[in-house]
């Protein structure tokens, strides 16, 4: 999955699901060892949200004032 350049959050979801599946298989005695016990989740990068500056807000308000809801 990393070679396919998938995001860490997507890979972590898959890891979590597989861990749960193998935990269930262990409880039901289909297997004797859960191979996902030693696999750790990947570190996820935090996304930076850039707020709008004053100029951008004024531009949005100007456009909103000029246009009525019928034009949108």
Coordinates of C-alpha atoms in Angstrom, one line a residue:
X1 CA 0.0 0.0 0.0
X2 CA 2.9 2.3 0.7
X3 CA 4.4 1.5 -2.7
X4 CA 1.1 2.6 -4.2
X5 CA 1.5 5.8 -2.3
X6 CA -1.7 5.5 -0.3
X7 CA -2.2 7.8 2.6
X8 CA -1.2 6.7 6.1
X9 CA -4.8 7.1 7.3
X10 CA -6.0 4.7 4.6
X11 CA -3.3 2.1 5.5
X12 CA -4.1 2.5 9.2
X13 CA -7.7 1.7 8.6
X14 CA -6.8 -1.5 6.7
X15 CA -4.3 -2.5 9.5
X16 CA -7.0 -2.0 12.1
X17 CA -9.6 -4.0 10.3
X18 CA -7.1 -6.9 9.6
X19 CA -6.1 -6.9 13.3
X20 CA -9.7 -7.3 14.3
X21 CA -10.3 -10.0 11.8
X22 CA -7.2 -12.0 13.0
X23 CA -8.3 -11.4 16.6
X24 CA -11.6 -12.9 15.8
X25 CA -9.9 -15.8 14.1
X26 CA -7.7 -16.3 17.1
X27 CA -10.7 -16.3 19.5
X28 CA -12.5 -18.9 17.3
X29 CA -9.3 -20.9 17.2
X30 CA -8.9 -20.8 13.4
X31 CA -5.3 -19.7 14.0
X32 CA -2.9 -19.9 16.8
X33 CA -1.1 -16.6 16.4
X34 CA -2.2 -13.1 15.2
X35 CA 0.4 -11.9 12.7
X36 CA -0.8 -8.4 13.1
X37 CA 0.1 -8.1 16.8
X38 CA 3.6 -6.7 15.9
X39 CA 2.4 -4.4 13.1
X40 CA 2.1 -0.8 14.3
X41 CA 0.1 2.0 12.8
X42 CA 1.8 4.6 10.6
X43 CA 2.3 8.1 11.7
X44 CA -0.2 10.4 10.1
X45 CA 0.8 13.9 8.9
X46 CA -1.4 16.6 10.2
X47 CA -3.0 18.7 7.6
X48 CA -2.5 22.4 7.9
X49 CA -5.6 24.5 7.3
X50 CA -4.7 28.0 6.1
X51 CA -7.4 30.5 7.1
X52 CA -8.6 33.2 4.7
X53 CA -6.9 36.6 4.9
X54 CA -8.9 39.8 5.1
X55 CA -8.5 40.5 1.3
X56 CA -9.9 37.0 0.4
X57 CA -12.9 37.5 2.8
X58 CA -13.7 40.9 1.3
X59 CA -13.5 39.4 -2.2
X60 CA -16.0 36.6 -1.3
X61 CA -18.4 39.1 0.3
X62 CA -18.2 41.4 -2.8
X63 CA -19.1 38.5 -5.1
X64 CA -21.9 37.3 -2.7
X65 CA -23.4 40.8 -2.6
X66 CA -23.3 41.2 -6.4
X67 CA -24.9 37.8 -7.0
X68 CA -28.4 36.8 -6.0
X69 CA -29.3 33.2 -5.1
X70 CA -30.8 32.8 -8.6
X71 CA -27.4 33.3 -10.2
X72 CA -25.7 30.7 -8.0

